[in-house]
CSV table of C-alpha atoms and ligand atoms in Angstrom, one decimal:
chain,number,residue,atom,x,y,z
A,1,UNK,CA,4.9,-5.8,23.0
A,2,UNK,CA,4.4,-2.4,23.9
A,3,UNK,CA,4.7,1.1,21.7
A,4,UNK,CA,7.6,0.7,19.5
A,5,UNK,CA,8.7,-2.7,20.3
A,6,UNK,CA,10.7,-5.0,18.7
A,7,UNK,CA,8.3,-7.6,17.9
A,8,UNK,CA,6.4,-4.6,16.3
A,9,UNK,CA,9.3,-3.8,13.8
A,10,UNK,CA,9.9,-7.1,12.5
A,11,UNK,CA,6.1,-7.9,12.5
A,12,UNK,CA,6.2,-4.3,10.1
A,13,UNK,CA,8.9,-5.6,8.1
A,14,UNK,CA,8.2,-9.2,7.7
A,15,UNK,CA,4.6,-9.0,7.1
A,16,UNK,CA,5.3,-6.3,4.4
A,17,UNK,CA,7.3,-8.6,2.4
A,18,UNK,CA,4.7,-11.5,3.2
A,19,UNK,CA,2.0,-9.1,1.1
A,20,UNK,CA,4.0,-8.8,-1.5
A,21,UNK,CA,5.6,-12.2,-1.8
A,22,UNK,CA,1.8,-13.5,-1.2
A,23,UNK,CA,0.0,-11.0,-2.8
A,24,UNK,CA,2.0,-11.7,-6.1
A,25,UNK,CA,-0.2,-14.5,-7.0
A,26,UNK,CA,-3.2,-12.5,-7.4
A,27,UNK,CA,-2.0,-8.9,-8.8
A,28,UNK,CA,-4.1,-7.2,-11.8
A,29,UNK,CA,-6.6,-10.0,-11.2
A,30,UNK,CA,-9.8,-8.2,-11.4
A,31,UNK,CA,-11.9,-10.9,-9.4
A,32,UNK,CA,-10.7,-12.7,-6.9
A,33,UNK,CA,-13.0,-15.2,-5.1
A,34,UNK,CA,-12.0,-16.0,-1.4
A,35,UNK,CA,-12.1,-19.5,-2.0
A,36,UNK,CA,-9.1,-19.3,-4.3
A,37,UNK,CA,-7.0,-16.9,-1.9
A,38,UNK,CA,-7.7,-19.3,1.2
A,39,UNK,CA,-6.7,-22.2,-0.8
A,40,UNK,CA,-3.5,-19.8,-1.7
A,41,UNK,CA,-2.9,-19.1,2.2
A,42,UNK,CA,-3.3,-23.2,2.9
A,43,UNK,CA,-1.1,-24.2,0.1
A,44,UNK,CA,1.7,-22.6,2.2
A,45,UNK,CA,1.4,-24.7,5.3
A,46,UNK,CA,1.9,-28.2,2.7
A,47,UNK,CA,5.4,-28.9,4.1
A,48,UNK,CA,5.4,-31.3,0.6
A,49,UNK,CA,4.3,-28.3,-1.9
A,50,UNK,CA,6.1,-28.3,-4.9
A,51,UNK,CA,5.9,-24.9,-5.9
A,52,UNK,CA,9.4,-23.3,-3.6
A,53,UNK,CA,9.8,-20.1,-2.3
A,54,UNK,CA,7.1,-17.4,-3.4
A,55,UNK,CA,10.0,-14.4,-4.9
A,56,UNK,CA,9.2,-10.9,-3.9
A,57,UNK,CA,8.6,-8.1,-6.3
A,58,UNK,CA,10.0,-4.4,-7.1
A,59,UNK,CA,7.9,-3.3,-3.4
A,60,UNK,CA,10.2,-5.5,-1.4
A,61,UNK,CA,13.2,-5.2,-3.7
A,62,UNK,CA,13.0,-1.0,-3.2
A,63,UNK,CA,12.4,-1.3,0.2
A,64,UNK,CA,15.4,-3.3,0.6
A,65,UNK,CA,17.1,-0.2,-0.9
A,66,UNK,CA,15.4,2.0,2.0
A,67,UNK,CA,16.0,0.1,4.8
A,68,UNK,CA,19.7,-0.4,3.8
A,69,UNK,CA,20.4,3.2,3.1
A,70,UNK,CA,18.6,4.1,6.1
A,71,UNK,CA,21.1,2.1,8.3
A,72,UNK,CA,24.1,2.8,6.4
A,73,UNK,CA,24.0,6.2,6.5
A,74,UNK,CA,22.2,6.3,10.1
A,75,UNK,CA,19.1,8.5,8.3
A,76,UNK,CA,17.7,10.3,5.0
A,77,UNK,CA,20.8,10.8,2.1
A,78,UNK,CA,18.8,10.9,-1.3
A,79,UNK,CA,22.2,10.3,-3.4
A,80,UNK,CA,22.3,7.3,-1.6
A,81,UNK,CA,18.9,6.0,-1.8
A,82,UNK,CA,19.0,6.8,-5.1
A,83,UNK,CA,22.0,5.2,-6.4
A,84,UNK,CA,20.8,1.8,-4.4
A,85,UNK,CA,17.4,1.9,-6.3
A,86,UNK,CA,19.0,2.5,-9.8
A,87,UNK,CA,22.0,-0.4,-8.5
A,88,UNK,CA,19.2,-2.9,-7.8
A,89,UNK,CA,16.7,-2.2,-10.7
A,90,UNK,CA,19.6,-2.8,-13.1
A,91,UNK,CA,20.9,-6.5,-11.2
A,92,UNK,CA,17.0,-7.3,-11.3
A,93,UNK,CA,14.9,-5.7,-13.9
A,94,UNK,CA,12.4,-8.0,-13.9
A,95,UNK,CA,11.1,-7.8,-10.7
A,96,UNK,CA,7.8,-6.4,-11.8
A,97,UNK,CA,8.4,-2.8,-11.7
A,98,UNK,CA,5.8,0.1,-13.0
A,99,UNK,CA,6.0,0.8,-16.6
A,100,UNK,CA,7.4,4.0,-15.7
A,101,UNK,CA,9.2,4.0,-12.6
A,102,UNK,CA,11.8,2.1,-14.8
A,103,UNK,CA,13.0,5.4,-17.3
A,104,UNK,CA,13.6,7.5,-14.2
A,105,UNK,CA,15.9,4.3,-12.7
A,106,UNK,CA,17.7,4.3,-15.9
A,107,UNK,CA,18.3,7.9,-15.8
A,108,UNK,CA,19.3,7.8,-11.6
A,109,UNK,CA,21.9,5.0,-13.1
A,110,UNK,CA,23.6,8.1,-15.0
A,111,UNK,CA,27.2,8.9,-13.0
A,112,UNK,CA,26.6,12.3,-14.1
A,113,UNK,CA,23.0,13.0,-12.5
A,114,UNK,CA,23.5,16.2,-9.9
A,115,UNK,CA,20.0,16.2,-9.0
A,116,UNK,CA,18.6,12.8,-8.1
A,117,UNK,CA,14.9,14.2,-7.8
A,118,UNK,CA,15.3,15.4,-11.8
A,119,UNK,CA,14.1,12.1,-13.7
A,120,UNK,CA,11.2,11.6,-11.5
A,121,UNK,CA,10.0,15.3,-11.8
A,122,UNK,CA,10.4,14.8,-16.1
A,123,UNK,CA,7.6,11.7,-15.6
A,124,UNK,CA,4.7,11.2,-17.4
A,125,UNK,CA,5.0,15.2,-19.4
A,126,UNK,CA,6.0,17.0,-16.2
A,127,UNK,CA,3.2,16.0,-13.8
A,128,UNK,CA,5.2,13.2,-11.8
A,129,UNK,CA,4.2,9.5,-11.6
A,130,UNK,CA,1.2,9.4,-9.4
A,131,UNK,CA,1.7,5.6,-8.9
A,132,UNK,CA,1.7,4.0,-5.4
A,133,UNK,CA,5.4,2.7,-5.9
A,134,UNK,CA,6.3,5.9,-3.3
A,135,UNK,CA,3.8,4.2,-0.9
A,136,UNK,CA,4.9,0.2,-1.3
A,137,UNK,CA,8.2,1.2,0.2
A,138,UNK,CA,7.3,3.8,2.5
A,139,UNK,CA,7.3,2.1,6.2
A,140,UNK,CA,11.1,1.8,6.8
A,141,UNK,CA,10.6,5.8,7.2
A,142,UNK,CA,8.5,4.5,10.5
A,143,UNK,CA,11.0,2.7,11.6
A,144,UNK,CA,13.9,5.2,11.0
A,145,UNK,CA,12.6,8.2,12.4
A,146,UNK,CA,10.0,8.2,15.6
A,147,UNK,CA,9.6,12.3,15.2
A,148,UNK,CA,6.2,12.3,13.0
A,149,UNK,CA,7.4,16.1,11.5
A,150,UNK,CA,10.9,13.6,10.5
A,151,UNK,CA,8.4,10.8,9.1
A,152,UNK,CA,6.2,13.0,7.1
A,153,UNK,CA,9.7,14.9,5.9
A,154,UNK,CA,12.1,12.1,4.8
A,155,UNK,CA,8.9,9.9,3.6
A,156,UNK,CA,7.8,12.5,1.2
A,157,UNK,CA,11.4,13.3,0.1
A,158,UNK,CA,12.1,9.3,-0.6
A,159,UNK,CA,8.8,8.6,-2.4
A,160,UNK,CA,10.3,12.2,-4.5
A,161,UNK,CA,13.2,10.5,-5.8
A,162,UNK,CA,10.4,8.5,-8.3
A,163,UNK,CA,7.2,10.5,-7.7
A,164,UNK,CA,6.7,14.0,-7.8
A,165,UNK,CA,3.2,14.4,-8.1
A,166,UNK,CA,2.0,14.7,-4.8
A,167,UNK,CA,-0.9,12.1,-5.3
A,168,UNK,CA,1.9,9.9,-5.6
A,169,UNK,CA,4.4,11.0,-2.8
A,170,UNK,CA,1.5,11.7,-0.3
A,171,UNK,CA,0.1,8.3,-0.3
A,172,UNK,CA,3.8,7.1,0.7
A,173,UNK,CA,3.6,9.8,3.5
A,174,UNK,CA,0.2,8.5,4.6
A,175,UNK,CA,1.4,5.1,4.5
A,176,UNK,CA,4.8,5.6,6.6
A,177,UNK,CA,1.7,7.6,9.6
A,178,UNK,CA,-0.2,4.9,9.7
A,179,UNK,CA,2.9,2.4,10.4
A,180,UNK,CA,4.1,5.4,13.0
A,181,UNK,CA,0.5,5.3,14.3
A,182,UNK,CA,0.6,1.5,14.6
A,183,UNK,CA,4.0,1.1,16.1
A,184,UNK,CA,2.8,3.4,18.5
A,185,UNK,CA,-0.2,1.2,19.7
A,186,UNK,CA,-2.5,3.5,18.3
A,187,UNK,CA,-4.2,0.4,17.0
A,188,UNK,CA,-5.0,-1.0,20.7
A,189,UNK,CA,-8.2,-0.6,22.3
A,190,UNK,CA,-8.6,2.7,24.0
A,191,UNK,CA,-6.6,4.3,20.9
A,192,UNK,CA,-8.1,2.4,18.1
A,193,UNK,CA,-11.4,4.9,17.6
A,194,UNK,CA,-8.5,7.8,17.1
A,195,UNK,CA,-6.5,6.2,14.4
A,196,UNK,CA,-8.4,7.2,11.5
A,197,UNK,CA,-8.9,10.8,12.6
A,198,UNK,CA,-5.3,11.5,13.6
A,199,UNK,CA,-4.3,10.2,10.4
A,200,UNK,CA,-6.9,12.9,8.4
A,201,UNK,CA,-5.5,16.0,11.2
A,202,UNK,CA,-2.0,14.8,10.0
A,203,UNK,CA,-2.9,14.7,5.9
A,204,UNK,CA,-5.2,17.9,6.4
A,205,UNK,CA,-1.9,20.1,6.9
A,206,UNK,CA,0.0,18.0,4.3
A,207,UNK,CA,-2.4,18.2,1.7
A,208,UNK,CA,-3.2,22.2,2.3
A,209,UNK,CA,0.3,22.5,0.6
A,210,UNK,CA,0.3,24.4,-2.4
A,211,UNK,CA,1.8,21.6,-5.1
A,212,UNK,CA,-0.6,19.2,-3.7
A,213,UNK,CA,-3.8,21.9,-4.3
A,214,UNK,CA,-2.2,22.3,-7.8
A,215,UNK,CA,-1.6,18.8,-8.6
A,216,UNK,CA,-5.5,18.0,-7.1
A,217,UNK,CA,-7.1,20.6,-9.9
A,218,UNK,CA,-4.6,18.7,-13.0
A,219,UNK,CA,-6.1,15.3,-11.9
A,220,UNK,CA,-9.5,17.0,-10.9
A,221,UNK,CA,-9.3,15.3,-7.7
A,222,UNK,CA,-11.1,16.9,-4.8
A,223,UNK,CA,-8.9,19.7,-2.8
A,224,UNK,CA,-8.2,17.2,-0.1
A,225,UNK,CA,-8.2,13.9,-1.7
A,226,UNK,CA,-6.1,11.7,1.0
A,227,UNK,CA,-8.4,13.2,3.1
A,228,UNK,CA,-11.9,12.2,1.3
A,229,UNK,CA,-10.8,8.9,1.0
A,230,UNK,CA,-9.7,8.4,4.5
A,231,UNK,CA,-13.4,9.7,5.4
A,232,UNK,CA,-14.7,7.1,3.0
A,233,UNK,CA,-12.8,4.8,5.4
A,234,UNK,CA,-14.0,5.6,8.6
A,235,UNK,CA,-18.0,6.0,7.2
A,236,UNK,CA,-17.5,2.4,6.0
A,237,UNK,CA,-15.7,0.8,9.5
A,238,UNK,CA,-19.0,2.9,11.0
A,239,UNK,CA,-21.1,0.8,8.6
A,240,UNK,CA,-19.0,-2.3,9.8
A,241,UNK,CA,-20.3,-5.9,9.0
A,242,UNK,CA,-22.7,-4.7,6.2
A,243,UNK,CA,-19.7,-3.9,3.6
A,244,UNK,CA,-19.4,-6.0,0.5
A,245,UNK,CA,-16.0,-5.7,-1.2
A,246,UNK,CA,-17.2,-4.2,-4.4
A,247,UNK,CA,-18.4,-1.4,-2.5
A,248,UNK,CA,-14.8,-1.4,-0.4
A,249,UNK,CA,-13.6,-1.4,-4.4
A,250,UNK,CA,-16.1,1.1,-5.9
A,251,UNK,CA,-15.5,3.2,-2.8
A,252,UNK,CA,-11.5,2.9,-2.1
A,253,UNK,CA,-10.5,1.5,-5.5
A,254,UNK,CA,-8.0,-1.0,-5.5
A,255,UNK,CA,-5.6,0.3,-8.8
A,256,UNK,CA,-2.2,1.0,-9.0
A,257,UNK,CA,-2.6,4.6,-8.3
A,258,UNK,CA,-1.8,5.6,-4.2
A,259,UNK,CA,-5.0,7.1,-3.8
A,260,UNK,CA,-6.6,4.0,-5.0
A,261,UNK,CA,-4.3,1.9,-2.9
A,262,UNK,CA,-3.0,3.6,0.3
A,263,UNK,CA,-6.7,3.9,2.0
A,264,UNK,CA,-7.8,0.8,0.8
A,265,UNK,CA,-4.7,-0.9,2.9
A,266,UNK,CA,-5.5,1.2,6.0
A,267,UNK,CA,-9.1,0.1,5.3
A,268,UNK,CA,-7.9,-3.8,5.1
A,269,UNK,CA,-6.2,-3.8,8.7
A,270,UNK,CA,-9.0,-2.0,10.4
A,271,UNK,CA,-11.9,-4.2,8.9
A,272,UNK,CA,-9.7,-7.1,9.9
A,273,UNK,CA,-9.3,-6.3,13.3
A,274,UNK,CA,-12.2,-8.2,14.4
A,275,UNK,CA,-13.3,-12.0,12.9
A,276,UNK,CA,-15.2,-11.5,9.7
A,277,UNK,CA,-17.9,-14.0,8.2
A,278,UNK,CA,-16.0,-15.7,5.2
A,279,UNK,CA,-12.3,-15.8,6.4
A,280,UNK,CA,-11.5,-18.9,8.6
A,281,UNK,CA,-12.2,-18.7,12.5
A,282,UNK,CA,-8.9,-19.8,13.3
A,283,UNK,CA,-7.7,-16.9,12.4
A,284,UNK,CA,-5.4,-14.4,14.0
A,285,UNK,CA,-6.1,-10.3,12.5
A,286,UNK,CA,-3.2,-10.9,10.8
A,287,UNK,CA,-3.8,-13.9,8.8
A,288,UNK,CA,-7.2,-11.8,8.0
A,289,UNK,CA,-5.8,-9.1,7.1
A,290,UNK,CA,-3.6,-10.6,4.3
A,291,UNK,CA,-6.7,-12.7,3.1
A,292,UNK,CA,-8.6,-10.1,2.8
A,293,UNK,CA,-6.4,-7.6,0.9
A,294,UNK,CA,-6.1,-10.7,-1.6
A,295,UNK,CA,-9.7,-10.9,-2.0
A,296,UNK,CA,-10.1,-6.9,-3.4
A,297,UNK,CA,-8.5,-8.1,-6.4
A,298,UNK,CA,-6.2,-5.3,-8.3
A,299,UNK,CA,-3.3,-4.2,-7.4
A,300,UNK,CA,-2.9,-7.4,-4.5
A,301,UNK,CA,1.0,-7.1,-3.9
A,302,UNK,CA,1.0,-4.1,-3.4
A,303,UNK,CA,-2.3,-3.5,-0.8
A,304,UNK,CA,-1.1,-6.6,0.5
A,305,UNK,CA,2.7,-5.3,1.5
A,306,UNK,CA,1.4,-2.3,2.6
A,307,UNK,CA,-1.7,-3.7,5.1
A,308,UNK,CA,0.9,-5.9,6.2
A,309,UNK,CA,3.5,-3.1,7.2
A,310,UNK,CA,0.6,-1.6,9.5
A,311,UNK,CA,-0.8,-4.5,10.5
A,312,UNK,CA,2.8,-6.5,11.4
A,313,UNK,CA,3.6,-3.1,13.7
A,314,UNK,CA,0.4,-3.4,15.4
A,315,UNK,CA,0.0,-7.2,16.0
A,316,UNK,CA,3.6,-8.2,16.0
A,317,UNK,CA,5.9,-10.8,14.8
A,318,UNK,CA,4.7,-13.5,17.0
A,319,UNK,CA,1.3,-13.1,14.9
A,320,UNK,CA,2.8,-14.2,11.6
A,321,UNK,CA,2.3,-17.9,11.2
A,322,UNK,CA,6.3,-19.4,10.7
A,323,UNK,CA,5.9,-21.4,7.9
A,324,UNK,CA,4.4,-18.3,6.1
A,325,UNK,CA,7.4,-16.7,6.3
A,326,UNK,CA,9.5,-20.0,5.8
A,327,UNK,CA,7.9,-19.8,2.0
A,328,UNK,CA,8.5,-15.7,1.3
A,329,UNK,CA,11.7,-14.8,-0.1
A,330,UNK,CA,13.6,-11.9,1.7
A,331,UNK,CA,11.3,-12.9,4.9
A,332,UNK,CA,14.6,-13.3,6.7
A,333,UNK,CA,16.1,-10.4,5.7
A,334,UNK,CA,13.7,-8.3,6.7
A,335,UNK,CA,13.5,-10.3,10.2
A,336,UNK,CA,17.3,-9.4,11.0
A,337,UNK,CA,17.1,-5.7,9.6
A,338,UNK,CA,14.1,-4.8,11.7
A,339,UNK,CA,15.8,-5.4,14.7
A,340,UNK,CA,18.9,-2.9,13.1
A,341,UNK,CA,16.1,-0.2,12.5
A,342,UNK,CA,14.8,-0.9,16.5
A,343,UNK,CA,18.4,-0.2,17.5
A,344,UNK,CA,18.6,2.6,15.5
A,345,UNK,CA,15.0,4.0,16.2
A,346,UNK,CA,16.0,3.7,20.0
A,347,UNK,CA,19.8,5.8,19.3
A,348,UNK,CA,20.3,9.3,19.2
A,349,UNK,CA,17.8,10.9,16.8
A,350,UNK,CA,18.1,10.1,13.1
A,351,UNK,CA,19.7,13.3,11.0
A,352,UNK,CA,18.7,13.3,7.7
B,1,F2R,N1,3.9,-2.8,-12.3
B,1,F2R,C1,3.3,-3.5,-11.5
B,1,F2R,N2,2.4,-4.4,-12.0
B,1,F2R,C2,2.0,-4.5,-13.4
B,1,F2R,C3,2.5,-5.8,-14.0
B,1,F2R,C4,3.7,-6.4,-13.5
B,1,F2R,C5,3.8,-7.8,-14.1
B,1,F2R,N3,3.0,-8.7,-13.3
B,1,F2R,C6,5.2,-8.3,-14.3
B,1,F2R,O1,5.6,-9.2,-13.6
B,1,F2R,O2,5.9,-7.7,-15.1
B,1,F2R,N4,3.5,-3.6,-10.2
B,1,F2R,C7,4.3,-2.7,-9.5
B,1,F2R,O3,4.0,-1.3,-10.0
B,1,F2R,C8,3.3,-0.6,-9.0
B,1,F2R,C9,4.1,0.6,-8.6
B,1,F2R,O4,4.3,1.3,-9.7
B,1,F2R,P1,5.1,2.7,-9.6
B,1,F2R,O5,6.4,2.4,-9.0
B,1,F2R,O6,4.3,3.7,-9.0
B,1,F2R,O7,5.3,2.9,-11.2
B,1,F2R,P2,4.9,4.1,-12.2
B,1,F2R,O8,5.3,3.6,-13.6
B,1,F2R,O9,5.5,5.4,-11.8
B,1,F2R,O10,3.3,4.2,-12.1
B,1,F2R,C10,2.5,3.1,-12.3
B,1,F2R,C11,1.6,3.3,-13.5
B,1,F2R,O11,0.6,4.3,-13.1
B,1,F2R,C12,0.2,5.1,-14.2
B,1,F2R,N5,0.5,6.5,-13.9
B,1,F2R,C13,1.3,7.0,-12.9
B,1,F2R,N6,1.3,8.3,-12.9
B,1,F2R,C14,0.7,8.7,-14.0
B,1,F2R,C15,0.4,10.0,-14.6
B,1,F2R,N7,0.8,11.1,-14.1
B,1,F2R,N8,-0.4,10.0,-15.8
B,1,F2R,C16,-0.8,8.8,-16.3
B,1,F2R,N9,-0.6,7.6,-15.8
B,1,F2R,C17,0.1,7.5,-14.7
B,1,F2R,C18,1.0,4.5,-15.4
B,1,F2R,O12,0.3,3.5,-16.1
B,1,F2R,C19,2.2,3.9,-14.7
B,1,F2R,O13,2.9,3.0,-15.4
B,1,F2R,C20,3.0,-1.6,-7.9
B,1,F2R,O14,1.8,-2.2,-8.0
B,1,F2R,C21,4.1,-2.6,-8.0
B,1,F2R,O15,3.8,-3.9,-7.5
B,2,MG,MG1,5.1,-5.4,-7.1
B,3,MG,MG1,1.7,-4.1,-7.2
């Protein structure tokens, strides 16, 4: 389809909660042979598998809770988006949440909270949760909003409500660009040498923000970290077939942290735009892509969701093989709510 299609938005939605649903398998494993993740991927497509449904985690759970505030309230209302995130964490705690994301749900549970953004600022002795748990729920705000000044806005200000360090909220606004960017067709051909430097023009003005310089010199990160790792990126697409994954890990990390995360899924789908030696030749990018982001080990759910979300916008939902998304939970779900988000991304423009 072409820019901002409807196969794009469910191919963003549904192959985000394939990554997670998928990716589950594998998280916090710190070596991950491709053998193991193919026979994963094959073990779906035995109609006679024993195993049921694969169950998603907290990244598809709290982007449930974006995508339904977003439609019900037709844009951005933090009381809302809050209240759904502490409403769902409490019906299903054990959905594999961050050790602590779940204090500042608790506290957004509280009926006499006034401001929502409070618990998140109080993590981890004042500095904010730098965790990527901003990021993993971060492309609804792509498929919301079409204005990139609205994307970068609302995405920041939803990551907020759990992550106020800006090493945390920034990798969700990175991650809601590079959906934009994809859903756009900025992965195509005659764009796709531009994606990786619009993305560093966008997160050069969002990082020359004063908290994020600040929070940068507590975590003695470089000035422009985002930025750095997005240029590690693009060196290594420029070094193309010669890249091992350790040095994808050593280079990008693969943690639980967004800045360890967020680059290395916008690494994933640009390495697996082409066939790669090792992943099966029958093979569509986006079969690759999730096979791939298994492989880096770490935080696989996660990188997987997020890869997916970029690369579902760019290839599509026809790209997702059906009995994939026959085994995810919440696959459907996320089918019939992407064509909502189209309808509403097509309306009048979103208010927050
Ligand atoms: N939590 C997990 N996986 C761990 C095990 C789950 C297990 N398999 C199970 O089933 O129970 N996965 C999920 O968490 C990640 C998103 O986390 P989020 O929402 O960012 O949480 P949190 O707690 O804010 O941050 C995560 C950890 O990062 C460290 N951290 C963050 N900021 C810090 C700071 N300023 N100083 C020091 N450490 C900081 C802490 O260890 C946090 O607990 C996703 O992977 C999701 O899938
Ligand atoms: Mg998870
Ligand atoms: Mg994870």
């Amino acid at each position: 389809g072409g820019p901002a299609s409807l196969s794009r938005f469910r191919g963003a939605l549904v192959a985000a909660v394939l990554g997670d649903c998928v990716g589950g398998e594998f998280e916090g494993a710190e070596e991950v042979p491709m053998d193991r993740v193919l026979q994963h991927l094959n073990g779906l497509e035995d109609e006679s598998r024993g195993d049921g449904i694969l169950q998603y985690s907290d990244d598809t759970a709290m982007t449930r809770c974006v995508v339904q505030s977003l439609l019900t309230r037709a844009g951005f209302d933090e009381q809302d988006m809050a209240r759904r995130f502490a409403k769902e964490y409490s019906h299903s705690p054990g959905r594999g949440y961050g050790a602590g994301v779940i204090q500042v749900l608790r506290k957004l549970a509280s009926p006499h909270l006034n401001d929502v953004f409070q618990p998140a600022r109080a993590q981890f002795s004042g500095h904010g949760s730098f965790g990527n748990g901003g990021a993993m729920r971060a492309a609804p705000f792509a498929l919301a909003f079409s204005n990139p000044v609205d994307i970068r806005r609302y995405s920041r200000l939803g990551a907020m409500l759990t992550h106020s360090c800006s090493l945390g909220y920034n990798g969700a606004v990175l991650q809601a660009l590079a959906v934009h960017l994809s859903l756009q067709g900025g992965l195509e051909l005659p764009h796709r040498p531009t994606f990786i430097n619009k993305l560093i023009s966008e997160m050069e003005e969002v990082e020359a923000e004063d908290a994020a310089r600040s929070d940068s010199r507590v975590f003695s990160e470089s000035e422009f970290p985002f930025c750095d790792r997005l240029h590690r990126v693009k060196d290594l697409m420029e070094r193309n077939t010669s890249v091992s994954i350790e040095e994808v890990i050593s280079e990008l990390g693969n943690g639980i942290a967004a800045l360890h995360s967020v680059p290395t899924a916008i690494f994933c789908v640009l390495h697996c735009l082409e066939p790669r030696e090792g992943l099966p030749e029958r093979y569509g990018g986006l079969e690759r892509t999730m096979a791939y982001s298994l492989a880096l080990g770490g935080d696989t759910d996660t990188i997987a969701c997020m890869a997916g979300a970029i690369a579902g916008a760019h290839y599509g939902i026809d790209a997702i093989p059906q009995i994939w998304q026959r085994c995810c939970e919440g696959a459907e779900d996320a089918d019939i709510n992407a064509e909502r988000l189209h309808t509403l991304y097509h309306q009048a423009p979103a208010e927050g």
